[in-house]
């Protein structure tokens, strides 16, 4: 590995560390039944039980994880404007097996976060029942899992 | 005790027994509504922009071939330049608003929360500037 690849790898370790710390804070707060146990924003929709709480926490964790990676991604893609060969050195790592596994995780996170976000939007726009909100959540989980698995198969195919 | 009485009269607010039990200031609720709308609107945009970006860089083209030649080809189209710039702005606005909301849940101390919020906003502003400079330089080259 050359220096820029080492720097990118260190950045990725930093991203994973930040996600771990954030997750610990969120999960500890949730376990204590803290403020974030329900929906923090325009509250009042938190009463459809445990699954809704889990979705809320998963939404927050995936959101932070995507943001953490985005921070690194802006920097590594920005290398293109500095030097094409520096960009290519880092870009080469994205095709390696460990990074492909990471990308699968990223895909699942993006799919769940997107699906659940659209669900919250739908629940807010069309005043739906708690039962319907719960059904929509199961649909989101099902679609994210299926699309994530199919996408992962495509991403991982070149390493087999 | 004396200090708080003096300050209350200086602001000419009604005495405690004349005020409703819980006051939601206009400023606070409007900033909450702004955060809410910002999150939903940028979120809706990102559902197309990010999934499209991921699909193009992983499924249409395998990630191993997303090299500088691929970027050069993409940036030759005004559509993709607009796509990337919009995605950059929407993603950072969405992230800032989302993290700000999360901070409100975990930091009880208002002063510390404000400091953390400033850190997050500064961080995303720096990322935004870097991203815009990167796109502008790449397009210009």
XYZ file of C-alpha atoms in Angstrom:
301
model
C 0.000 0.000 0.000
C 1.244 3.464 -0.839
C 0.817 6.486 1.521
C -2.516 7.670 0.100
C -3.972 4.157 0.381
C -2.772 3.951 3.988
C -4.383 7.359 4.659
C -7.689 6.170 3.156
C -7.588 2.951 5.199
C -6.922 4.964 8.357
C -9.876 7.177 7.432
C -12.081 4.125 7.047
C -10.997 2.823 10.474
C -11.845 6.257 11.895
C -15.306 6.092 10.253
C -15.978 2.655 11.770
C -14.741 3.863 15.176
C -17.028 6.917 15.047
C -19.987 4.696 14.136
C -19.181 2.368 17.066
C -19.010 5.236 19.564
C -22.229 6.815 18.255
C -24.006 3.435 18.352
C -22.898 2.892 21.954
C -24.315 6.289 22.974
C -27.623 5.708 21.164
C -28.107 2.153 22.416
C -27.181 3.007 26.016
C -29.640 5.900 25.965
C -32.364 3.678 24.498
C -31.732 0.945 27.078
C -32.154 3.504 29.851
C -35.453 4.628 28.320
C -34.054 8.098 27.616
C -35.532 10.850 25.504
C -34.699 9.119 22.244
C -36.826 6.125 23.145
C -39.641 7.597 21.061
C -39.759 9.788 17.975
C -37.997 12.994 18.893
C -39.412 15.124 16.101
C -42.975 16.458 16.294
C -43.596 13.662 18.767
C -46.819 11.772 19.158
C -46.310 8.971 16.682
C -44.300 6.713 18.938
C -47.196 4.592 20.128
C -47.033 1.649 17.821
C -44.821 -0.368 19.998
C -41.444 -1.930 20.160
C -40.951 -2.383 16.390
C -41.393 1.350 15.843
C -38.741 2.046 18.479
C -36.329 -0.387 16.860
C -36.968 1.300 13.482
C -36.310 4.713 15.041
C -32.982 3.568 16.484
C -31.995 1.742 13.274
C -32.837 4.878 11.271
C -30.597 6.987 13.492
C -27.688 4.509 13.429
C -27.808 3.949 9.648
C -28.115 7.698 9.094
C -25.012 8.404 11.149
C -23.083 5.549 9.509
C -23.908 6.831 6.008
C -22.903 10.368 7.025
C -19.620 9.108 8.505
C -18.766 7.298 5.287
C -19.900 10.271 3.179
C -17.383 12.472 5.018
C -14.557 10.183 3.905
C -16.058 9.674 0.449
C -16.132 13.426 -0.331
C -12.415 13.554 0.490
C -11.430 10.476 -1.534
C -13.464 11.476 -4.604
C -12.095 15.018 -4.185
C -8.629 13.555 -4.872
C -9.676 13.412 -8.537
C -9.371 17.205 -8.699
C -5.879 17.013 -7.141
C -4.397 14.202 -9.179
C -5.961 11.457 -11.294
C -3.364 8.923 -10.205
C -3.998 9.621 -6.499
C -7.716 9.125 -7.148
C -7.029 5.854 -8.975
C -4.796 4.572 -6.153
C -7.607 4.974 -3.614
C -10.311 3.901 -6.050
C -8.397 0.638 -6.557
C -9.126 -0.233 -2.897
C -12.901 -0.046 -3.502
C -12.591 -3.114 -5.742
C -10.864 -5.241 -3.072
C -12.749 -7.927 -1.157
C -12.914 -6.184 2.270
C -14.195 -2.950 0.723
C -16.772 -4.850 -1.339
C -18.092 -6.397 1.881
C -18.182 -2.889 3.388
C -20.125 -1.646 0.343
C -22.723 -4.389 0.888
C -23.210 -3.142 4.445
C -23.482 0.387 3.109
C -26.102 -0.739 0.591
C -28.243 -2.364 3.308
C -27.926 0.788 5.437
C -28.900 3.082 2.539
C -31.843 0.876 1.543
C -33.255 0.685 5.058
C -32.701 4.387 5.755
C -34.313 5.381 2.437
C -37.259 3.007 2.799
C -37.942 3.940 6.398
C -37.586 7.654 5.608
C -40.111 7.378 2.788
C -42.386 5.448 5.148
C -42.226 8.262 7.727
C -43.010 10.752 4.975
C -46.003 8.673 3.841
C -47.251 8.242 7.415
C -47.047 12.009 7.945
C -48.594 13.058 4.623
C -51.458 10.570 4.576
C -52.615 10.246 8.160
C -52.418 6.490 8.347
C -53.288 4.190 11.219
C -50.683 2.662 13.514
C -51.512 -0.727 11.989
C -50.804 0.557 8.477
C -47.567 2.227 9.650
C -46.481 -1.134 11.065
C -47.356 -2.961 7.833
C -45.384 -0.391 5.877
C -42.405 -0.968 8.179
C -42.478 -4.706 7.479
C -42.686 -3.931 3.758
C -39.630 -1.635 4.093
C -37.693 -4.335 5.964
C -38.650 -6.933 3.343
C -37.738 -4.735 0.362
C -34.452 -3.559 1.940
C -33.448 -7.155 2.771
C -34.330 -8.487 -0.697
C -32.832 -5.624 -2.709
C -29.807 -5.587 -0.397
C -29.213 -9.318 -0.902
C -29.544 -9.032 -4.702
C -27.268 -5.982 -4.810
C -24.732 -7.682 -2.550
C -24.649 -10.686 -4.883
C -23.751 -8.322 -7.764
C -21.138 -6.460 -5.715
C -19.496 -9.646 -4.402
C -19.681 -11.653 -7.656
C -16.262 -10.465 -9.014
C -14.369 -11.829 -5.983
C -15.660 -15.376 -6.464
C -33.439 34.584 43.852
C -33.032 38.351 43.759
C -31.080 38.171 40.501
C -33.788 36.174 38.708
C -36.520 38.562 39.844
C -34.519 41.536 38.559
C -33.868 39.853 35.209
C -37.524 38.890 34.775
C -38.661 42.465 35.389
C -35.949 43.800 33.085
C -37.380 41.676 30.261
C -40.852 42.897 31.307
C -42.260 39.384 31.170
C -45.442 38.630 33.126
C -44.972 37.127 36.548
C -44.804 33.341 36.772
C -48.424 32.948 37.957
C -49.692 34.990 34.998
C -47.985 32.807 32.393
C -49.278 29.478 31.082
C -47.589 26.449 32.627
C -45.498 25.599 29.581
C -44.319 28.173 27.079
C -43.216 27.032 23.642
C -41.443 30.024 22.132
C -42.238 30.857 18.510
C -38.552 30.728 17.606
C -38.110 27.192 18.887
C -41.188 25.720 17.198
C -40.504 27.413 13.835
C -36.919 26.123 13.826
C -38.312 22.649 14.556
C -40.716 22.924 11.638
C -37.858 24.160 9.426
C -35.693 21.192 10.466
C -38.606 18.841 9.843
C -39.360 20.173 6.335
C -35.655 20.338 5.439
C -35.146 16.713 6.478
C -38.167 15.438 4.540
C -37.543 17.435 1.356
C -33.812 16.630 1.144
C -34.595 13.035 2.137
C -37.024 12.673 -0.754
C -34.429 14.118 -3.157
C -31.715 11.808 -1.798
C -33.885 8.710 -2.214
C -33.462 9.223 -5.971
C -29.992 10.840 -6.058
C -28.164 8.410 -3.725
C -29.798 5.205 -4.964
C -29.124 6.342 -8.550
C -25.514 7.146 -7.665
C -25.018 3.767 -5.971
C -26.640 1.914 -8.880
C -24.452 3.650 -11.480
C -21.201 3.126 -9.548
C -21.886 -0.496 -8.507
C -24.419 -2.137 -10.809
C -24.280 -0.337 -14.171
C -20.481 -0.151 -13.866
C -18.631 -2.489 -11.505
C -16.832 -0.642 -8.709
C -13.479 -1.878 -10.054
C -14.048 0.224 -13.198
C -15.027 3.491 -11.453
C -11.556 4.873 -12.246
C -10.532 8.394 -13.257
C -11.530 7.690 -16.883
C -15.047 6.832 -15.620
C -15.171 10.107 -13.632
C -13.940 12.067 -16.668
C -16.683 10.529 -18.808
C -19.328 11.297 -16.193
C -18.192 14.879 -15.648
C -18.386 15.570 -19.382
C -22.169 15.580 -18.951
C -23.885 18.603 -17.423
C -26.554 16.228 -16.086
C -24.061 14.381 -13.875
C -22.353 17.583 -12.706
C -25.759 18.881 -11.628
C -26.596 15.490 -10.097
C -23.386 15.403 -8.028
C -23.640 19.031 -6.891
C -27.298 18.646 -5.871
C -26.537 15.374 -4.096
C -23.637 16.980 -2.219
C -25.769 19.896 -0.991
C -28.822 17.757 -0.157
C -26.812 15.060 1.645
C -24.891 17.536 3.821
C -28.031 19.558 4.652
C -29.854 16.298 5.522
C -26.928 15.059 7.638
C -26.558 18.357 9.510
C -30.259 18.533 10.323
C -30.354 14.862 11.327
C -27.310 15.017 13.595
C -28.593 18.251 15.148
C -31.828 16.491 15.981
C -29.950 13.555 17.515
C -27.781 15.899 19.598
C -30.926 17.394 21.127
C -31.786 13.925 22.441
C -28.419 13.106 24.010
C -26.965 16.307 25.429
C -29.009 17.587 28.332
C -26.709 20.580 28.836
C -27.800 23.364 26.456
C -24.382 25.037 26.316
C -22.598 21.822 25.445
C -25.238 20.991 22.860
C -24.787 24.364 21.181
C -21.027 23.824 21.066
C -21.482 20.361 19.512
C -24.000 21.776 17.011
C -21.469 24.413 15.961
C -18.821 21.719 15.523
C -21.152 19.678 13.303
C -22.196 22.690 11.209
C -18.560 23.814 10.777
C -17.587 20.259 9.806
C -20.293 19.984 7.133
C -19.586 23.500 5.811
C -15.916 22.532 5.343
C -16.976 19.314 3.583
C -19.380 21.268 1.360
C -16.701 23.779 0.353
C -14.213 20.968 -0.340
C -16.838 19.142 -2.405
C -17.780 22.219 -4.444
C -14.106 23.070 -5.050
C -13.448 19.464 -6.103
C -16.357 19.446 -8.593
C -15.443 22.914 -9.953
C -11.765 22.003 -10.378
C -12.597 18.652 -11.952
C -15.001 20.246 -14.421
C -12.535 23.054 -15.209
C -9.600 20.726 -15.877
